[in-house]
Tab-separated table of C-alpha atoms in Angstrom:
chain	number	residue	atom	x	y	z
A	1	UNK	CA	0.000	0.000	0.000
A	2	UNK	CA	1.396	3.477	-0.829
A	3	UNK	CA	2.873	5.317	2.143
A	4	UNK	CA	1.311	8.694	1.254
A	5	UNK	CA	-2.241	7.762	2.284
A	6	UNK	CA	-3.705	10.636	4.330
A	7	UNK	CA	-4.264	9.854	7.994
A	8	UNK	CA	-7.882	10.923	8.227
A	9	UNK	CA	-10.747	9.003	9.810
A	10	UNK	CA	-12.992	9.965	6.872
A	11	UNK	CA	-10.676	8.473	4.267
A	12	UNK	CA	-11.877	5.368	2.390
A	13	UNK	CA	-8.743	3.301	2.762
A	14	UNK	CA	-10.088	0.477	0.594
A	15	UNK	CA	-9.765	2.670	-2.484
A	16	UNK	CA	-5.994	2.438	-2.211
A	17	UNK	CA	-5.976	-1.354	-2.378
A	18	UNK	CA	-5.616	-3.332	-5.628
A	19	UNK	CA	-8.932	-4.441	-7.117
A	20	UNK	CA	-8.264	-8.127	-6.402
A	21	UNK	CA	-7.588	-7.386	-2.732
A	22	UNK	CA	-10.708	-5.224	-2.404
A	23	UNK	CA	-12.830	-8.023	-3.812
A	24	UNK	CA	-11.295	-10.561	-1.435
A	25	UNK	CA	-12.033	-8.289	1.535
A	26	UNK	CA	-15.572	-7.338	0.570
A	27	UNK	CA	-16.633	-10.845	-0.419
A	28	UNK	CA	-16.428	-11.683	3.298
A	29	UNK	CA	-19.429	-9.410	3.902
A	30	UNK	CA	-22.987	-10.696	3.877
A	31	UNK	CA	-25.022	-9.604	0.832
A	32	UNK	CA	-27.134	-7.182	2.889
A	33	UNK	CA	-23.948	-5.504	4.184
A	34	UNK	CA	-22.630	-5.136	0.636
A	35	UNK	CA	-25.909	-3.465	-0.375
A	36	UNK	CA	-25.752	-1.178	2.672
A	37	UNK	CA	-22.249	-0.167	1.623
A	38	UNK	CA	-23.418	0.597	-1.916
A	39	UNK	CA	-26.358	2.652	-0.692
A	40	UNK	CA	-24.414	4.715	1.847
A	41	UNK	CA	-21.244	5.439	-0.141
A	42	UNK	CA	-21.612	7.185	-3.497
A	43	UNK	CA	-18.330	5.867	-4.863
A	44	UNK	CA	-19.304	2.267	-4.124
A	45	UNK	CA	-22.813	2.796	-5.485
A	46	UNK	CA	-21.260	3.269	-8.926
A	47	UNK	CA	-19.074	0.148	-8.656
A	48	UNK	CA	-20.872	-2.489	-10.737
A	49	UNK	CA	-18.540	-5.239	-9.537
A	50	UNK	CA	-19.935	-4.762	-6.019
A	51	UNK	CA	-23.466	-5.249	-7.298
A	52	UNK	CA	-22.200	-8.364	-9.084
A	53	UNK	CA	-20.807	-9.647	-5.794
A	54	UNK	CA	-24.122	-9.028	-4.031
A	55	UNK	CA	-26.074	-10.646	-6.866
A	56	UNK	CA	-23.986	-13.814	-7.034
A	57	UNK	CA	-24.218	-14.303	-3.257
A	58	UNK	CA	-27.946	-13.582	-3.105
A	59	UNK	CA	-29.026	-15.496	-6.226
A	60	UNK	CA	-26.409	-18.251	-6.675
A	61	UNK	CA	-28.548	-20.335	-9.042
A	62	UNK	CA	-29.282	-17.515	-11.491
A	63	UNK	CA	-27.603	-17.602	-14.885
A	64	UNK	CA	-25.235	-14.626	-15.301
A	65	UNK	CA	-24.942	-14.904	-19.080
A	66	UNK	CA	-25.759	-11.716	-20.962
A	67	UNK	CA	-25.906	-9.422	-17.922
A	68	UNK	CA	-24.875	-5.865	-18.813
A	69	UNK	CA	-25.665	-3.972	-15.608
A	70	UNK	CA	-25.379	-5.916	-12.367
A	71	UNK	CA	-27.056	-3.130	-10.422
A	72	UNK	CA	-30.139	-3.142	-12.668
A	73	UNK	CA	-30.276	-6.948	-12.671
A	74	UNK	CA	-30.028	-7.098	-8.869
A	75	UNK	CA	-32.829	-4.565	-8.395
A	76	UNK	CA	-35.083	-6.401	-10.882
A	77	UNK	CA	-34.386	-9.783	-9.290
A	78	UNK	CA	-35.240	-8.434	-5.833
A	79	UNK	CA	-38.465	-6.971	-7.214
A	80	UNK	CA	-39.523	-10.338	-8.622
A	81	UNK	CA	-38.526	-12.120	-5.427
A	82	UNK	CA	-40.660	-9.723	-3.380
A	83	UNK	CA	-43.639	-10.254	-5.667
A	84	UNK	CA	-43.340	-14.026	-5.293
A	85	UNK	CA	-43.112	-13.748	-1.531
A	86	UNK	CA	-45.972	-11.301	-1.038
A	87	UNK	CA	-48.294	-12.747	-3.663
A	88	UNK	CA	-48.411	-9.461	-5.587
A	89	UNK	CA	-48.533	-10.920	-9.069
A	90	UNK	CA	-51.026	-10.790	-11.902
A	91	UNK	CA	-52.635	-13.899	-13.378
A	92	UNK	CA	-52.740	-13.891	-17.179
A	93	UNK	CA	-54.469	-16.411	-19.415
A	94	UNK	CA	-52.800	-17.397	-22.688
A	95	UNK	CA	-55.213	-18.584	-25.345
A	96	UNK	CA	-54.358	-19.628	-28.873
A	97	UNK	CA	-54.153	-23.413	-29.234
A	98	UNK	CA	-56.996	-25.417	-30.745
A	99	UNK	CA	-56.054	-28.594	-28.883
A	100	UNK	CA	-54.822	-29.614	-25.459
A	101	UNK	CA	-51.474	-28.160	-24.375
A	102	UNK	CA	-49.029	-31.011	-23.822
A	103	UNK	CA	-45.717	-29.289	-23.058
A	104	UNK	CA	-44.117	-25.951	-22.164
A	105	UNK	CA	-40.654	-24.442	-21.974
A	106	UNK	CA	-39.751	-21.037	-20.520
A	107	UNK	CA	-36.627	-18.918	-20.976
A	108	UNK	CA	-36.516	-15.408	-19.495
A	109	UNK	CA	-39.541	-13.529	-20.839
A	110	UNK	CA	-40.416	-16.051	-23.542
A	111	UNK	CA	-42.372	-19.292	-23.466
A	112	UNK	CA	-43.131	-21.931	-26.078
A	113	UNK	CA	-46.074	-24.300	-25.867
A	114	UNK	CA	-46.759	-27.492	-27.809
A	115	UNK	CA	-50.189	-28.921	-28.443
A	116	UNK	CA	-52.220	-31.784	-29.866
A	117	UNK	CA	-53.144	-29.330	-32.666
A	118	UNK	CA	-49.593	-29.886	-34.071
A	119	UNK	CA	-48.657	-26.206	-33.567
A	120	UNK	CA	-45.962	-24.611	-31.416
A	121	UNK	CA	-46.805	-21.150	-30.144
A	122	UNK	CA	-44.254	-18.595	-28.963
A	123	UNK	CA	-45.439	-16.253	-26.209
A	124	UNK	CA	-44.194	-12.948	-24.794
A	125	UNK	CA	-44.870	-13.371	-21.080
A	126	UNK	CA	-44.765	-9.643	-20.286
A	127	UNK	CA	-47.619	-8.848	-22.644
A	128	UNK	CA	-49.250	-12.318	-22.474
A	129	UNK	CA	-49.453	-12.276	-26.261
A	130	UNK	CA	-48.614	-14.838	-28.937
A	131	UNK	CA	-45.675	-13.578	-31.001
A	132	UNK	CA	-45.152	-16.524	-33.317
A	133	UNK	CA	-46.544	-19.819	-34.591
A	134	UNK	CA	-44.296	-22.666	-35.728
A	135	UNK	CA	-45.846	-25.168	-38.105
A	136	UNK	CA	-44.115	-28.239	-39.459
A	137	UNK	CA	-45.270	-31.188	-37.386
A	138	UNK	CA	-47.978	-33.507	-38.717
A	139	UNK	CA	-48.813	-35.150	-35.384
A	140	UNK	CA	-49.427	-33.838	-31.867
A	141	UNK	CA	-46.468	-32.249	-30.057
A	142	UNK	CA	-45.186	-34.310	-27.120
A	143	UNK	CA	-42.210	-32.281	-25.876
A	144	UNK	CA	-40.505	-28.945	-26.473
A	145	UNK	CA	-37.367	-27.128	-25.303
A	146	UNK	CA	-36.558	-23.413	-25.643
A	147	UNK	CA	-33.044	-22.014	-25.187
A	148	UNK	CA	-32.684	-18.301	-25.959
A	149	UNK	CA	-28.918	-18.230	-25.486
A	150	UNK	CA	-28.485	-20.842	-28.226
A	151	UNK	CA	-31.262	-19.301	-30.381
A	152	UNK	CA	-32.945	-22.687	-30.560
A	153	UNK	CA	-36.291	-24.446	-30.132
A	154	UNK	CA	-36.503	-28.251	-30.200
A	155	UNK	CA	-39.776	-30.134	-30.520
A	156	UNK	CA	-40.847	-33.765	-30.790
A	157	UNK	CA	-44.128	-35.331	-31.865
A	158	UNK	CA	-46.271	-38.458	-31.812
A	159	UNK	CA	-44.968	-39.485	-35.232
A	160	UNK	CA	-41.360	-39.865	-34.045
A	161	UNK	CA	-40.226	-36.630	-35.690
A	162	UNK	CA	-37.959	-34.046	-34.033
A	163	UNK	CA	-37.703	-30.534	-35.471
A	164	UNK	CA	-34.905	-28.129	-34.541
A	165	UNK	CA	-35.897	-24.488	-35.108
A	166	UNK	CA	-33.941	-21.238	-35.142
A	167	UNK	CA	-35.684	-19.043	-32.589
A	168	UNK	CA	-34.813	-15.674	-34.139
A	169	UNK	CA	-36.050	-16.552	-37.648
A	170	UNK	CA	-38.757	-19.114	-36.698
A	171	UNK	CA	-37.343	-21.314	-39.471
A	172	UNK	CA	-36.630	-25.056	-39.437
A	173	UNK	CA	-32.936	-25.822	-39.001
A	174	UNK	CA	-33.085	-29.641	-39.005
A	175	UNK	CA	-35.689	-32.369	-39.162
A	176	UNK	CA	-34.606	-35.560	-37.380
A	177	UNK	CA	-36.804	-38.510	-38.256
A	178	UNK	CA	-34.776	-41.595	-37.380
A	179	UNK	CA	-37.075	-42.764	-34.552
A	180	UNK	CA	-39.849	-45.175	-35.548
A	181	UNK	CA	-42.305	-44.345	-32.762
A	182	UNK	CA	-43.453	-41.371	-30.662
A	183	UNK	CA	-40.907	-39.026	-29.098
A	184	UNK	CA	-41.581	-39.315	-25.381
A	185	UNK	CA	-38.781	-37.186	-23.911
A	186	UNK	CA	-35.902	-34.935	-24.954
A	187	UNK	CA	-32.922	-33.449	-23.130
A	188	UNK	CA	-30.708	-30.627	-24.414
A	189	UNK	CA	-27.124	-29.948	-23.305
A	190	UNK	CA	-26.308	-26.380	-24.416
A	191	UNK	CA	-22.597	-26.506	-23.542
A	192	UNK	CA	-21.989	-29.202	-26.137
A	193	UNK	CA	-25.023	-28.435	-28.337
A	194	UNK	CA	-26.160	-32.024	-27.865
A	195	UNK	CA	-29.704	-33.402	-27.962
A	196	UNK	CA	-30.776	-36.721	-26.454
A	197	UNK	CA	-34.180	-38.114	-27.415
A	198	UNK	CA	-36.169	-41.031	-26.020
A	199	UNK	CA	-38.856	-42.866	-27.934
A	200	UNK	CA	-41.552	-45.506	-27.908
A	201	UNK	CA	-39.288	-47.540	-30.210
A	202	UNK	CA	-37.280	-48.556	-27.072
A	203	UNK	CA	-34.218	-46.518	-28.113
A	204	UNK	CA	-32.613	-43.211	-27.266
A	205	UNK	CA	-30.519	-41.212	-29.718
A	206	UNK	CA	-27.724	-38.688	-29.198
A	207	UNK	CA	-27.543	-35.895	-31.796
A	208	UNK	CA	-24.881	-33.309	-32.537
A	209	UNK	CA	-26.968	-30.225	-33.301
A	210	UNK	CA	-24.022	-28.399	-34.845
A	211	UNK	CA	-24.445	-30.673	-37.860
A	212	UNK	CA	-27.767	-32.406	-37.251
A	213	UNK	CA	-26.124	-35.834	-37.232
A	214	UNK	CA	-26.942	-38.768	-34.973
A	215	UNK	CA	-23.823	-39.683	-32.999
A	216	UNK	CA	-25.146	-42.675	-31.057
A	217	UNK	CA	-28.148	-44.979	-30.890
A	218	UNK	CA	-28.657	-46.208	-27.313
A	219	UNK	CA	-30.145	-49.702	-27.489
A	220	UNK	CA	-30.715	-51.976	-24.526
A	221	UNK	CA	-34.148	-51.294	-23.046
A	222	UNK	CA	-37.132	-53.568	-23.569
A	223	UNK	CA	-39.767	-50.858	-23.194
A	224	UNK	CA	-40.552	-47.249	-24.041
A	225	UNK	CA	-38.000	-44.652	-22.945
A	226	UNK	CA	-40.039	-42.498	-20.573
A	227	UNK	CA	-37.445	-40.085	-19.168
A	228	UNK	CA	-33.908	-38.877	-19.825
A	229	UNK	CA	-31.342	-36.923	-17.821
A	230	UNK	CA	-27.803	-36.096	-18.904
A	231	UNK	CA	-24.659	-34.215	-18.001
A	232	UNK	CA	-21.465	-33.675	-19.965
A	233	UNK	CA	-20.249	-37.258	-19.426
A	234	UNK	CA	-23.270	-39.431	-18.819
A	235	UNK	CA	-26.756	-40.089	-20.188
A	236	UNK	CA	-29.372	-41.802	-17.998
A	237	UNK	CA	-32.514	-43.324	-19.472
A	238	UNK	CA	-35.565	-44.578	-17.586
A	239	UNK	CA	-37.918	-47.072	-19.180
A	240	UNK	CA	-41.255	-48.818	-19.046
A	241	UNK	CA	-39.233	-52.025	-18.564
A	242	UNK	CA	-38.657	-50.944	-14.920
A	243	UNK	CA	-34.928	-50.326	-15.406
A	244	UNK	CA	-32.683	-47.337	-15.871
A	245	UNK	CA	-29.439	-47.425	-17.815
A	246	UNK	CA	-26.396	-45.167	-17.848
A	247	UNK	CA	-24.452	-44.518	-21.038
A	248	UNK	CA	-21.200	-42.817	-21.990
A	249	UNK	CA	-21.963	-39.522	-23.687
A	250	UNK	CA	-18.692	-39.800	-25.638
A	251	UNK	CA	-18.972	-43.344	-26.954
A	252	UNK	CA	-22.643	-44.224	-26.556
A	253	UNK	CA	-21.692	-47.444	-24.792
A	254	UNK	CA	-23.796	-48.717	-21.849
A	255	UNK	CA	-22.149	-48.270	-18.456
A	256	UNK	CA	-24.557	-49.622	-15.845
A	257	UNK	CA	-28.016	-51.137	-15.680
A	258	UNK	CA	-29.993	-49.967	-12.659
A	259	UNK	CA	-32.385	-52.798	-11.779
A	260	UNK	CA	-34.622	-53.025	-8.732
A	261	UNK	CA	-37.845	-51.212	-9.468
A	262	UNK	CA	-40.921	-53.317	-10.148
A	263	UNK	CA	-42.781	-50.875	-12.417
A	264	UNK	CA	-42.173	-48.104	-14.972
A	265	UNK	CA	-39.417	-45.595	-14.184
A	266	UNK	CA	-41.208	-42.320	-14.730
A	267	UNK	CA	-38.683	-39.677	-13.590
A	268	UNK	CA	-34.941	-39.231	-13.071
A	269	UNK	CA	-32.567	-36.736	-11.488
A	270	UNK	CA	-28.814	-36.209	-11.131
A	271	UNK	CA	-28.026	-35.030	-7.627
A	272	UNK	CA	-24.653	-34.615	-5.856
A	273	UNK	CA	-23.027	-37.630	-7.505
A	274	UNK	CA	-26.248	-39.608	-7.281
A	275	UNK	CA	-28.815	-40.781	-9.759
A	276	UNK	CA	-32.310	-40.772	-8.283
A	277	UNK	CA	-35.069	-42.775	-9.967
A	278	UNK	CA	-38.791	-42.462	-9.338
A	279	UNK	CA	-41.182	-45.221	-10.314
A	280	UNK	CA	-44.815	-46.210	-10.594
A	281	UNK	CA	-43.982	-48.773	-7.872
A	282	UNK	CA	-44.300	-45.833	-5.412
A	283	UNK	CA	-40.579	-45.866	-4.573
A	284	UNK	CA	-37.496	-43.712	-5.044
A	285	UNK	CA	-34.081	-45.289	-5.408
A	286	UNK	CA	-30.698	-43.627	-4.933
A	287	UNK	CA	-27.750	-44.930	-6.964
A	288	UNK	CA	-24.070	-44.001	-7.148
A	289	UNK	CA	-23.525	-42.299	-10.486
A	290	UNK	CA	-19.979	-43.575	-10.932
A	291	UNK	CA	-20.651	-47.258	-10.184
A	292	UNK	CA	-24.399	-47.802	-10.526
A	293	UNK	CA	-24.477	-49.195	-6.986
A	294	UNK	CA	-27.844	-49.020	-5.237
A	295	UNK	CA	-27.465	-46.973	-2.051
A	296	UNK	CA	-31.010	-46.770	-0.781
A	297	UNK	CA	-34.645	-47.493	-1.534
A	298	UNK	CA	-37.030	-44.873	-0.199
A	299	UNK	CA	-40.710	-45.573	0.259
A	300	UNK	CA	-42.828	-42.729	1.534
A	301	UNK	CA	-45.427	-42.158	-1.130
A	302	UNK	CA	-48.597	-44.239	-1.324
A	303	UNK	CA	-48.951	-43.830	-5.077
A	304	UNK	CA	-46.964	-43.648	-8.329
A	305	UNK	CA	-43.990	-41.240	-8.231
A	306	UNK	CA	-44.500	-38.903	-11.197
A	307	UNK	CA	-41.969	-36.080	-10.795
A	308	UNK	CA	-38.828	-35.038	-8.941
A	309	UNK	CA	-37.047	-31.737	-8.415
A	310	UNK	CA	-33.611	-31.545	-6.773
A	311	UNK	CA	-32.355	-28.378	-5.115
A	312	UNK	CA	-29.524	-27.580	-2.716
A	313	UNK	CA	-29.392	-30.299	-0.073
A	314	UNK	CA	-32.938	-31.444	-0.781
A	315	UNK	CA	-35.012	-33.526	-3.138
A	316	UNK	CA	-38.724	-33.034	-3.780
A	317	UNK	CA	-40.936	-35.797	-5.166
A	318	UNK	CA	-44.553	-35.708	-6.360
A	319	UNK	CA	-47.054	-38.508	-6.530
A	320	UNK	CA	-50.467	-39.796	-7.509
A	321	UNK	CA	-51.180	-39.821	-3.759
A	322	UNK	CA	-51.757	-36.005	-4.066
A	323	UNK	CA	-48.714	-35.105	-1.960
A	324	UNK	CA	-45.253	-33.652	-2.431
A	325	UNK	CA	-42.511	-34.904	-0.151
A	326	UNK	CA	-39.275	-33.152	0.735
A	327	UNK	CA	-36.264	-35.353	1.471
A	328	UNK	CA	-33.061	-34.029	3.064
A	329	UNK	CA	-29.891	-35.487	1.592
A	330	UNK	CA	-27.470	-36.564	4.322
A	331	UNK	CA	-23.637	-36.242	4.122
A	332	UNK	CA	-23.442	-39.963	3.260
A	333	UNK	CA	-25.757	-39.231	0.290
A	334	UNK	CA	-28.762	-41.047	1.747
A	335	UNK	CA	-32.047	-39.742	3.119
A	336	UNK	CA	-33.829	-40.320	6.415
A	337	UNK	CA	-37.476	-41.268	6.105
A	338	UNK	CA	-38.120	-39.683	9.498
A	339	UNK	CA	-36.900	-36.289	8.211
A	340	UNK	CA	-39.236	-36.249	5.223
A	341	UNK	CA	-41.824	-33.467	5.113
A	342	UNK	CA	-45.180	-34.102	3.451
A	343	UNK	CA	-46.688	-31.108	1.616
A	344	UNK	CA	-50.451	-31.400	1.271
A	345	UNK	CA	-52.715	-29.100	-0.706
A	346	UNK	CA	-53.639	-30.673	-4.022
A	347	UNK	CA	-56.823	-32.730	-4.380
A	348	UNK	CA	-55.575	-34.965	-7.221
A	349	UNK	CA	-52.316	-36.429	-8.572
A	350	UNK	CA	-49.335	-34.031	-8.571
A	351	UNK	CA	-47.751	-34.427	-11.997
A	352	UNK	CA	-45.130	-31.678	-12.382
A	353	UNK	CA	-42.591	-29.890	-10.190
A	354	UNK	CA	-40.353	-26.928	-10.961
A	355	UNK	CA	-38.159	-24.531	-9.008
A	356	UNK	CA	-38.838	-20.836	-9.575
A	357	UNK	CA	-37.991	-17.463	-8.120
A	358	UNK	CA	-34.589	-15.751	-8.356
A	359	UNK	CA	-33.161	-17.687	-5.417
A	360	UNK	CA	-34.688	-20.975	-6.538
A	361	UNK	CA	-36.703	-20.630	-3.358
A	362	UNK	CA	-40.168	-21.257	-4.780
A	363	UNK	CA	-41.310	-24.785	-5.577
A	364	UNK	CA	-44.149	-24.821	-8.102
A	365	UNK	CA	-46.403	-27.858	-8.482
A	366	UNK	CA	-49.045	-28.675	-11.090
A	367	UNK	CA	-51.813	-31.192	-10.551
A	368	UNK	CA	-54.648	-33.057	-12.227
A	369	UNK	CA	-56.929	-30.990	-9.981
A	370	UNK	CA	-56.371	-28.171	-12.541
A	371	UNK	CA	-54.390	-25.997	-10.123
A	372	UNK	CA	-50.832	-24.747	-9.788
A	373	UNK	CA	-49.540	-24.180	-6.269
A	374	UNK	CA	-46.447	-22.475	-4.890
A	375	UNK	CA	-44.433	-23.609	-1.876
A	376	UNK	CA	-41.522	-22.168	0.077
A	377	UNK	CA	-38.670	-24.531	-0.795
A	378	UNK	CA	-36.972	-23.804	2.533
A	379	UNK	CA	-39.882	-24.174	4.959
A	380	UNK	CA	-42.236	-26.270	2.767
A	381	UNK	CA	-45.078	-23.893	3.626
A	382	UNK	CA	-47.790	-23.139	1.069
A	383	UNK	CA	-47.420	-19.714	-0.605
A	384	UNK	CA	-50.345	-19.802	-3.059
C-alpha cells in the first residue's frame, strides 16, 4: 500500500488497495452488508462489480450470461422475489391453441407451448401475447425445449419426428426422423449443443446439433423410454421395462443397468453424484452415479412417483397420492425417512414440479386438480 495515504478518519482506505484485494475483503461481507455499503457510499454505489458480488451471493442459481448492468439486474431480481413472496402478481391467461397443451418451456420472458393441434406457439410473457406460430409437425407435439442463449427451439411429436428451429427466424434448421415411434422425452445440453431423445421404439438417440447428425443410438431397453437426464459425461434413461441405464456420452456405450424397481421408471434426477429414480412402484431409489451401486430405496409415497425436483441439499418428489414430499440429503448421500416433510394441498395427482424465483426458493407444483400451487422450498409452507 502506498505510504502517502492521508491519515484521516474519513478516508476510504479500501480505495488504495488493488482491485483483487478489495474483492477478497468485501466478499467476506454478507449480501445485505454489501448493499448497505453501496447505498451509503456514493463511490461504491457506482461500482458495478460490487453489485455483481451481491447478486452472485444472493441469487447463486441464477444464470449470469448476458448481464450488462449488475445493479439493474439485482434490483429487478429483488423486485420479482418480493412479488413471489408477497403474492403481488397478476394472473394472465394465454389462449391460442386449438387442442390440449401437452408441453411448455420457458426462458426469461419467452415461453413456447406445444399442443395436440400440431402447432408450437411462442409467447411474450410480459404482454401475455402470442408472437409466433411454428408449423411443421404432422402429429401432436409431445415435448418442447426453448433455449434463448443458443437461439434454438426443439420439438418432438407423436410421429417420431424431431424438429430443430432457429428461434430468431422461426425457421426449421433440421428435421430428425430416425425414430420409428413417438418421441416421449428430450434433453438438451447447451454446452456441447447435444440433444438426447427417447422414444416408444425402445431406443434413445444422441444428436450433434451443430451438424444435425446422430452420434449414437442407445439400445438396450425392452420398453418405451419415458425419461432422460444427462450431463457432460453421462446419459441416464428410464424405461417402461422398470430399469434405468447409464451410457457414456462420448462413446454411446452402456455403463450400468440400474435394476430393482418393479414398475415403470417415470422420472430421473442427477443429484450430488447420485442418480435418483422415481417409479410407478411408489418408490425412489438412490444410486451411485460412478458405479451404478444401489445406495437406498425410499418408500414414503402411497402412489406412483410422477416427478422429482432436486435443489440444494434437498429432493422433492410428487405422486399420484396427491402429496409432495421433501427429502433431506445426508452427508453420506442417503435420506432419512423420518426427516421427510409431506406437503399437502392438491386434491388430485401431482404431476409436475419446478423450481422458480430468483433464489430458486419457490417450488411450483401442477396437478390433475387443474391448479398450480407455490411452496416455500426452505420451509415447505404453502405460498399460493
